[in-house]
mmCIF file of C-alpha atoms in Angstrom:
data_model
loop_
_atom_site.group_PDB
_atom_site.id
_atom_site.type_symbol
_atom_site.label_atom_id
_atom_site.label_comp_id
_atom_site.label_asym_id
_atom_site.label_seq_id
_atom_site.Cartn_x
_atom_site.Cartn_y
_atom_site.Cartn_z
ATOM 1 C CA MET A 30 -18.301 -7.777 -26.078
ATOM 2 C CA VAL A 31 -15.116 -5.858 -26.952
ATOM 3 C CA ASP A 32 -16.364 -5.382 -30.512
ATOM 4 C CA LEU A 33 -19.590 -3.945 -29.098
ATOM 5 C CA TRP A 34 -17.675 -1.626 -26.746
ATOM 6 C CA THR A 35 -15.571 -0.295 -29.617
ATOM 7 C CA ASN A 36 -18.482 0.100 -32.087
ATOM 8 C CA SER A 37 -17.145 -2.718 -34.280
ATOM 9 C CA PHE A 38 -19.999 -5.220 -33.965
ATOM 10 C CA ASN A 39 -22.161 -5.404 -37.105
ATOM 11 C CA GLY A 40 -22.498 -1.619 -37.287
ATOM 12 C CA MET A 41 -24.331 -1.389 -33.941
ATOM 13 C CA ASP A 42 -23.986 1.844 -31.955
ATOM 14 C CA ASP A 43 -24.662 2.769 -28.313
ATOM 15 C CA GLY A 44 -28.379 3.135 -28.839
ATOM 16 C CA LYS A 45 -29.951 5.035 -25.956
ATOM 17 C CA GLU A 46 -26.968 4.461 -23.630
ATOM 18 C CA VAL A 47 -23.350 5.687 -23.609
ATOM 19 C CA TYR A 48 -20.882 2.878 -23.042
ATOM 20 C CA SER A 49 -18.606 2.787 -26.095
ATOM 21 C CA ILE A 50 -14.829 3.178 -25.787
ATOM 22 C CA ASP A 51 -12.681 4.856 -28.393
ATOM 23 C CA PRO A 52 -10.702 2.071 -30.180
ATOM 24 C CA VAL A 53 -7.434 4.013 -29.867
ATOM 25 C CA LEU A 54 -8.003 4.478 -26.126
ATOM 26 C CA PHE A 55 -8.973 0.816 -25.684
ATOM 27 C CA LYS A 56 -5.785 -0.288 -27.456
ATOM 28 C CA ALA A 57 -3.705 1.910 -25.133
ATOM 29 C CA LEU A 58 -5.559 0.531 -22.093
ATOM 30 C CA GLY A 59 -4.877 -3.031 -23.219
ATOM 31 C CA GLU A 60 -1.133 -2.409 -23.478
ATOM 32 C CA ILE A 61 -0.965 -0.534 -20.152
ATOM 33 C CA ILE A 62 -2.891 -3.225 -18.260
ATOM 34 C CA GLU A 63 -0.828 -6.059 -19.744
ATOM 35 C CA ASN A 64 2.399 -4.308 -18.705
ATOM 36 C CA SER A 65 1.093 -3.726 -15.156
ATOM 37 C CA GLY A 66 0.920 -7.392 -14.182
ATOM 38 C CA CYS A 67 3.939 -7.183 -11.871
ATOM 39 C CA THR A 68 2.606 -4.191 -9.904
ATOM 40 C CA MET A 69 -0.847 -5.705 -9.339
ATOM 41 C CA PRO A 70 -0.837 -8.091 -6.335
ATOM 42 C CA ALA A 71 -2.174 -11.613 -6.790
ATOM 43 C CA ALA A 72 -5.021 -10.790 -4.385
ATOM 44 C CA TYR A 73 -6.432 -8.536 -7.103
ATOM 45 C CA GLY A 74 -6.851 -11.511 -9.448
ATOM 46 C CA CYS A 75 -4.919 -13.151 -12.258
ATOM 47 C CA ARG A 76 -2.730 -11.339 -14.755
ATOM 48 C CA VAL A 77 -4.869 -9.622 -17.374
ATOM 49 C CA PRO A 78 -3.540 -9.978 -20.944
ATOM 50 C CA ASN A 79 -3.960 -7.398 -23.667
ATOM 51 C CA LEU A 80 -7.707 -7.590 -24.258
ATOM 52 C CA ALA A 81 -7.369 -5.196 -27.192
ATOM 53 C CA ALA A 82 -5.200 -7.637 -29.154
ATOM 54 C CA PRO A 83 -6.768 -9.076 -32.332
ATOM 55 C CA TYR A 84 -6.800 -12.600 -30.860
ATOM 56 C CA ARG A 85 -8.640 -12.705 -27.541
ATOM 57 C CA GLY A 86 -9.136 -16.446 -27.110
ATOM 58 C CA GLY A 87 -6.614 -16.664 -24.270
ATOM 59 C CA PRO A 88 -8.165 -14.580 -21.445
ATOM 60 C CA THR A 89 -9.991 -16.587 -18.798
ATOM 61 C CA ALA A 90 -13.273 -15.649 -17.156
ATOM 62 C CA GLU A 91 -11.253 -14.395 -14.165
ATOM 63 C CA ALA A 92 -9.236 -12.109 -16.448
ATOM 64 C CA TRP A 93 -12.398 -10.605 -17.916
ATOM 65 C CA ASN A 94 -13.776 -10.179 -14.396
ATOM 66 C CA SER A 95 -10.569 -8.467 -13.208
ATOM 67 C CA PHE A 96 -10.470 -6.013 -16.112
ATOM 68 C CA PRO A 97 -13.043 -3.542 -14.606
ATOM 69 C CA GLU A 98 -10.816 -3.066 -11.531
ATOM 70 C CA TYR A 99 -8.325 -1.241 -13.760
ATOM 71 C CA VAL A 100 -10.823 1.152 -15.226
ATOM 72 C CA ASP A 101 -13.112 1.640 -12.206
ATOM 73 C CA ASP A 102 -12.018 3.374 -10.020
ATOM 74 C CA ARG A 103 -7.064 -6.428 11.677
ATOM 75 C CA ALA A 104 -4.058 -8.502 11.005
ATOM 76 C CA LEU A 105 -2.080 -11.667 11.477
ATOM 77 C CA LEU A 106 1.716 -11.782 11.260
ATOM 78 C CA TYR A 107 3.244 -14.932 9.843
ATOM 79 C CA GLY A 108 6.120 -16.252 7.732
ATOM 80 C CA ARG A 109 8.969 -14.945 9.879
ATOM 81 C CA CYS A 110 12.157 -14.294 7.936
ATOM 82 C CA ALA A 111 15.071 -16.651 8.518
ATOM 83 C CA LYS A 112 17.391 -13.826 9.556
ATOM 84 C CA LYS A 113 16.982 -11.113 12.135
ATOM 85 C CA LEU A 114 16.779 -7.521 10.971
ATOM 86 C CA LYS A 115 19.916 -5.537 11.826
ATOM 87 C CA ILE A 116 19.229 -2.097 13.317
ATOM 88 C CA HIS A 117 22.467 -0.534 14.572
ATOM 89 C CA GLY A 118 24.648 1.023 11.890
ATOM 90 C CA THR A 119 21.775 1.337 9.395
ATOM 91 C CA PRO A 120 19.553 4.287 8.344
ATOM 92 C CA LEU A 121 16.666 2.476 10.043
ATOM 93 C CA TYR A 122 18.276 3.150 13.438
ATOM 94 C CA ASN A 123 17.762 6.924 13.215
ATOM 95 C CA LYS A 124 14.232 6.490 11.868
ATOM 96 C CA ILE A 125 13.245 4.293 14.820
ATOM 97 C CA CYS A 126 14.858 6.766 17.198
ATOM 98 C CA GLY A 127 12.847 9.638 15.740
ATOM 99 C CA HIS A 128 9.634 7.609 15.954
ATOM 100 C CA LEU A 129 10.191 6.826 19.642
ATOM 101 C CA VAL A 130 10.979 10.451 20.472
ATOM 102 C CA GLN A 131 7.840 11.678 18.730
ATOM 103 C CA THR A 132 5.373 9.040 19.919
ATOM 104 C CA LEU A 133 6.644 8.329 23.450
ATOM 105 C CA GLY A 134 7.848 11.828 24.294
ATOM 106 C CA ILE A 135 11.259 10.644 25.482
ATOM 107 C CA SER A 136 14.694 12.147 24.901
ATOM 108 C CA THR A 137 16.926 11.158 22.002
ATOM 109 C CA GLU A 138 19.410 9.591 24.418
ATOM 110 C CA ALA A 139 16.692 7.457 26.019
ATOM 111 C CA ALA A 140 15.414 6.382 22.613
ATOM 112 C CA LYS A 141 18.869 5.313 21.445
ATOM 113 C CA ALA A 142 19.412 3.339 24.637
ATOM 114 C CA ALA A 143 16.112 1.503 24.147
ATOM 115 C CA ILE A 144 16.824 0.269 20.611
ATOM 116 C CA PRO A 145 18.372 -3.233 20.438
ATOM 117 C CA ARG A 146 21.013 -4.203 17.895
ATOM 118 C CA ASN A 147 18.678 -6.632 16.120
ATOM 119 C CA VAL A 148 14.934 -7.219 16.003
ATOM 120 C CA ILE A 149 12.651 -10.004 14.824
ATOM 121 C CA GLU A 150 11.231 -9.341 11.372
ATOM 122 C CA TRP A 151 8.140 -10.797 9.722
ATOM 123 C CA ARG A 152 7.709 -11.429 6.045
ATOM 124 C CA ARG A 153 3.945 -11.025 5.782
ATOM 125 C CA LEU A 154 0.930 -9.662 7.582
ATOM 126 C CA ARG A 155 -2.686 -10.509 6.947
ATOM 127 C CA ILE A 156 -5.584 -8.175 7.646
ATOM 128 C CA SER A 157 -8.090 -10.116 9.751
ATOM 129 C CA GLN A 158 -11.721 -10.838 8.906
ATOM 130 C CA GLY A 159 -10.945 -11.808 5.325
ATOM 131 C CA GLY A 160 -8.591 -8.914 4.597
ATOM 132 C CA ASP A 161 -5.515 -8.655 2.388
ATOM 133 C CA THR A 162 -2.210 -10.480 2.722
ATOM 134 C CA ILE A 163 0.711 -8.051 2.412
ATOM 135 C CA THR A 164 4.371 -8.982 1.871
ATOM 136 C CA ALA A 165 7.204 -6.713 2.987
ATOM 137 C CA LYS A 166 9.367 -5.625 0.057
ATOM 138 C CA GLY A 167 12.556 -6.291 2.014
ATOM 139 C CA CYS A 168 11.625 -9.980 2.292
ATOM 140 C CA GLN A 169 10.369 -10.590 -1.238
ATOM 141 C CA LYS A 170 12.319 -12.633 -3.724
ATOM 142 C CA ILE A 171 12.958 -10.346 -6.667
ATOM 143 C CA ARG A 172 11.986 -12.074 -9.917
ATOM 144 C CA SER A 173 11.078 -10.643 -13.284
ATOM 145 C CA ASP A 174 7.614 -12.225 -13.101
ATOM 146 C CA ALA A 175 6.974 -11.514 -9.395
ATOM 147 C CA ARG A 176 3.618 -10.091 -8.291
ATOM 148 C CA ASP A 177 4.296 -7.118 -6.006
ATOM 149 C CA SER A 178 2.089 -7.199 -2.895
ATOM 150 C CA SER A 179 3.881 -4.567 -0.809
ATOM 151 C CA PHE A 180 2.153 -1.290 -1.736
ATOM 152 C CA VAL A 181 -0.290 -0.195 0.970
ATOM 153 C CA ARG A 182 -2.598 2.501 2.240
ATOM 154 C CA TYR A 183 -2.071 3.484 5.868
ATOM 155 C CA SER A 184 -3.365 6.179 8.189
ATOM 156 C CA LEU A 185 -1.505 8.803 10.200
ATOM 157 C CA LEU A 186 -2.738 11.589 12.438
ATOM 158 C CA VAL A 187 -2.085 14.906 10.703
ATOM 159 C CA ASP A 188 -2.414 18.353 12.266
ATOM 160 C CA ARG A 189 -4.775 20.387 10.114
ATOM 161 C CA HIS A 190 -3.413 23.586 11.655
ATOM 162 C CA SER A 191 0.262 22.760 11.087
ATOM 163 C CA ARG A 192 0.726 25.852 8.893
ATOM 164 C CA HIS A 193 -0.686 28.219 11.491
ATOM 165 C CA ARG A 194 1.262 29.351 14.520
ATOM 166 C CA ASN A 195 -0.226 29.623 17.998
ATOM 167 C CA VAL A 196 -3.204 27.451 17.032
ATOM 168 C CA ARG A 197 -4.138 24.391 19.043
ATOM 169 C CA PRO A 198 -3.322 21.198 17.079
ATOM 170 C CA ASP A 199 -6.254 19.459 15.428
ATOM 171 C CA LEU A 200 -5.129 15.887 14.741
ATOM 172 C CA GLN A 201 -7.220 13.992 12.200
ATOM 173 C CA PRO A 202 -6.577 10.616 10.496
ATOM 174 C CA GLU A 203 -5.390 11.033 6.922
ATOM 175 C CA SER A 204 -4.683 8.393 4.286
ATOM 176 C CA GLN A 205 -1.060 7.885 3.267
ATOM 177 C CA TYR A 206 0.373 5.673 0.531
ATOM 178 C CA GLY A 207 3.649 3.825 0.248
ATOM 179 C CA GLN A 208 5.624 0.598 -0.062
ATOM 180 C CA LEU A 209 5.996 -1.661 2.980
ATOM 181 C CA GLU A 210 9.728 -2.358 3.325
ATOM 182 C CA HIS A 211 9.945 -4.106 6.721
ATOM 183 C CA ILE A 212 7.631 -5.073 9.565
ATOM 184 C CA PHE A 213 9.221 -5.907 12.895
ATOM 185 C CA ALA A 214 8.760 -6.136 16.672
ATOM 186 C CA LEU A 215 10.699 -3.694 18.850
ATOM 187 C CA PRO A 216 10.998 -4.837 22.503
ATOM 188 C CA LEU A 217 11.391 -2.008 25.017
ATOM 189 C CA LYS A 218 12.285 -1.975 28.691
ATOM 190 C CA ARG A 219 10.206 0.173 31.004
ATOM 191 C CA ARG A 220 9.611 0.762 34.674
ATOM 192 C CA PRO A 221 6.908 -1.455 36.223
ATOM 193 C CA THR A 222 3.750 0.218 37.540
ATOM 194 C CA ALA A 223 0.998 -0.900 39.906
ATOM 195 C CA ASN A 224 -1.396 -1.521 37.011
ATOM 196 C CA ASP A 225 1.192 -3.171 34.780
ATOM 197 C CA PRO A 226 4.003 -4.942 36.639
ATOM 198 C CA SER A 227 5.659 -6.091 33.414
ATOM 199 C CA LYS A 228 9.035 -4.555 32.670
ATOM 200 C CA LYS A 229 8.771 -5.206 28.945
ATOM 201 C CA ARG A 230 6.787 -3.580 26.178
ATOM 202 C CA THR A 231 6.776 -4.587 22.534
ATOM 203 C CA LEU A 232 5.986 -2.243 19.658
ATOM 204 C CA LEU A 233 4.932 -3.526 16.242
ATOM 205 C CA LEU A 234 6.495 -1.153 13.740
ATOM 206 C CA ALA A 235 6.702 -0.884 9.975
ATOM 207 C CA LEU A 236 9.106 0.902 7.651
ATOM 208 C CA ILE A 237 7.144 2.355 4.727
ATOM 209 C CA SER A 238 8.619 4.268 1.793
ATOM 210 C CA GLU A 239 6.178 7.140 1.373
ATOM 211 C CA ALA A 240 4.687 7.967 -2.015
ATOM 212 C CA PRO A 241 4.206 11.721 -2.650
ATOM 213 C CA VAL A 242 0.798 11.312 -4.244
ATOM 214 C CA PHE A 243 -1.210 13.760 -6.306
ATOM 215 C CA VAL A 244 -4.962 13.546 -5.655
ATOM 216 C CA GLU A 245 -7.453 14.638 -8.303
ATOM 217 C CA ASP A 246 -10.983 15.296 -7.027
ATOM 218 C CA THR A 247 -12.366 16.777 -10.240
ATOM 219 C CA HIS A 248 -13.656 13.423 -11.499
ATOM 220 C CA GLU A 249 -16.592 11.363 -10.296
ATOM 221 C CA TYR A 250 -14.108 9.134 -8.474
ATOM 222 C CA LYS A 251 -10.959 10.207 -6.663
ATOM 223 C CA VAL A 252 -7.857 9.600 -8.805
ATOM 224 C CA ILE A 253 -4.504 9.170 -7.041
ATOM 225 C CA SER A 254 -1.077 8.911 -8.667
ATOM 226 C CA TYR A 255 2.626 9.548 -8.082
ATOM 227 C CA ALA A 256 5.693 9.877 -10.283
ATOM 228 C CA LYS A 257 7.788 6.799 -11.034
ATOM 229 C CA GLY A 258 10.938 6.730 -8.898
ATOM 230 C CA ALA A 259 9.558 9.313 -6.445
ATOM 231 C CA LEU A 260 9.254 7.058 -3.369
ATOM 232 C CA LYS A 261 10.917 8.618 -0.335
ATOM 233 C CA SER A 262 13.523 7.019 1.935
ATOM 234 C CA GLY A 263 10.926 5.672 4.356
ATOM 235 C CA GLU A 264 9.284 6.434 7.693
ATOM 236 C CA VAL A 265 8.688 4.241 10.743
ATOM 237 C CA VAL A 266 5.025 3.960 11.757
ATOM 238 C CA ASP A 267 2.818 1.844 13.995
ATOM 239 C CA ALA A 268 2.125 -1.294 11.940
ATOM 240 C CA ARG A 269 -1.501 -1.267 13.086
ATOM 241 C CA THR A 270 -2.135 1.818 10.947
ATOM 242 C CA ILE A 271 -1.828 -0.249 7.744
ATOM 243 C CA GLN A 272 -5.255 -0.324 6.120
ATOM 244 C CA CYS A 273 -5.132 -2.414 2.951
ATOM 245 C CA LEU A 274 -3.179 -3.669 -0.045
ATOM 246 C CA LEU A 275 -3.103 -1.585 -3.235
ATOM 247 C CA GLY A 276 -2.391 -2.173 -6.900
ATOM 248 C CA ARG A 277 -0.621 0.166 -9.313
ATOM 249 C CA VAL A 278 -0.775 0.805 -13.042
ATOM 250 C CA LEU A 279 2.216 2.455 -14.750
ATOM 251 C CA ASP A 280 1.456 4.898 -17.559
ATOM 252 C CA ARG A 281 3.768 7.600 -18.906
ATOM 253 C CA ASN A 282 6.139 7.506 -15.918
ATOM 254 C CA ARG A 283 3.327 7.773 -13.357
ATOM 255 C CA PHE A 284 1.908 5.059 -11.128
ATOM 256 C CA TRP A 285 -1.894 5.196 -10.834
ATOM 257 C CA ILE A 286 -3.200 3.640 -7.628
ATOM 258 C CA ILE A 287 -5.918 0.962 -7.668
ATOM 259 C CA ASP A 288 -7.711 0.909 -4.301
ATOM 260 C CA ARG A 289 -10.518 -1.654 -3.998
ATOM 261 C CA SER A 290 -11.537 -0.414 -0.542
ATOM 262 C CA ALA A 291 -11.487 3.333 -1.271
ATOM 263 C CA ASP A 292 -15.102 3.731 -0.196
ATOM 264 C CA CYS A 293 -14.603 1.926 3.112
ATOM 265 C CA GLU A 294 -14.146 3.627 6.457
ATOM 266 C CA PHE A 295 -10.887 3.441 8.370
ATOM 267 C CA THR A 296 -10.269 0.053 9.989
ATOM 268 C CA PHE A 297 -7.542 -0.211 12.571
ATOM 269 C CA PRO A 298 -6.375 -3.840 12.528
ATOM 270 C CA THR A 299 -5.291 -5.793 15.580
ATOM 271 C CA PHE A 300 -2.336 -8.183 15.532
ATOM 272 C CA HIS A 301 -2.511 -11.696 16.976
#
C-alpha cells in the first residue's frame, strides 16, 4: 500500500484519482509520527513506528489503522493521589483566589478566607458515556517512554465585545487548549438558605496550563498549533468545562494538535 501511495509499485500511477504522496514528504511524516509516540495518549491507539522505513514488517494492524489520525485532520473522577495537594504558600493559591473572585463575585479577602490549606486531589478523570480518560500531569510518573494523556480541550465563556468599551458583554463558549496539571475539590463554607440548608459547597476545579494556539482556517480542515515551550503558567477553571483528550505531534519546534472530536458539539460533562 505504501509503495502504491508513493508511486513505487510496478510503475502504477494515480489513474483517475489523486491519492499519491511525495516520497520525501512521506519519509518526513514517518519520522515525525515515530517521534511523537510520547505525546499521543494511549487512547489514540498504539505507538506508530516509522512506516516510511525500508522494512515495514513490524507495524501491527492497529498501527496502520492509527496512522490516518495523524494526517487527517461527562466524567468520573478516580485514582485519588496518595498525598493531599498543598495550596497555601504556592502560586496555585493566588490563582484559586482570582477564580473565586471572578466567578462568585466576592471580595479578595473573602476568597482568601475560604481557601483551605490543603485539598483532595484526583489523578484521573473519565468523560462519561464512553469518553476519554485523562491523567493530570502533576500526578503522572515521568518516564522516557510514558504516554502523555494530559493535554485537553476545554471551553470558557469569552466576551466577544471585550475590545469595545461601553458595549454590553456577549459571552459565548470558546474552545481553549492546554495541559491538565491538577484536578481537585475545593470545599467552601456558605450561609444556609431556605432552599439549601447545607452550610458546605464543593467546587471541582482544574489547573490547566494554557496553550497560546494559532488557528489556521485556510485549509479544508481547521489546523491548530502552538510553539514548543510556550505553555503559560496555568489558570484555574471549572473542571466540568473539560471537553476531551487531545494528541500532539511535534514538528520544527511546533506542536500540532490532533483532535478526534473536532466536529462534535460542546458536551459539558457531569462528575459522579
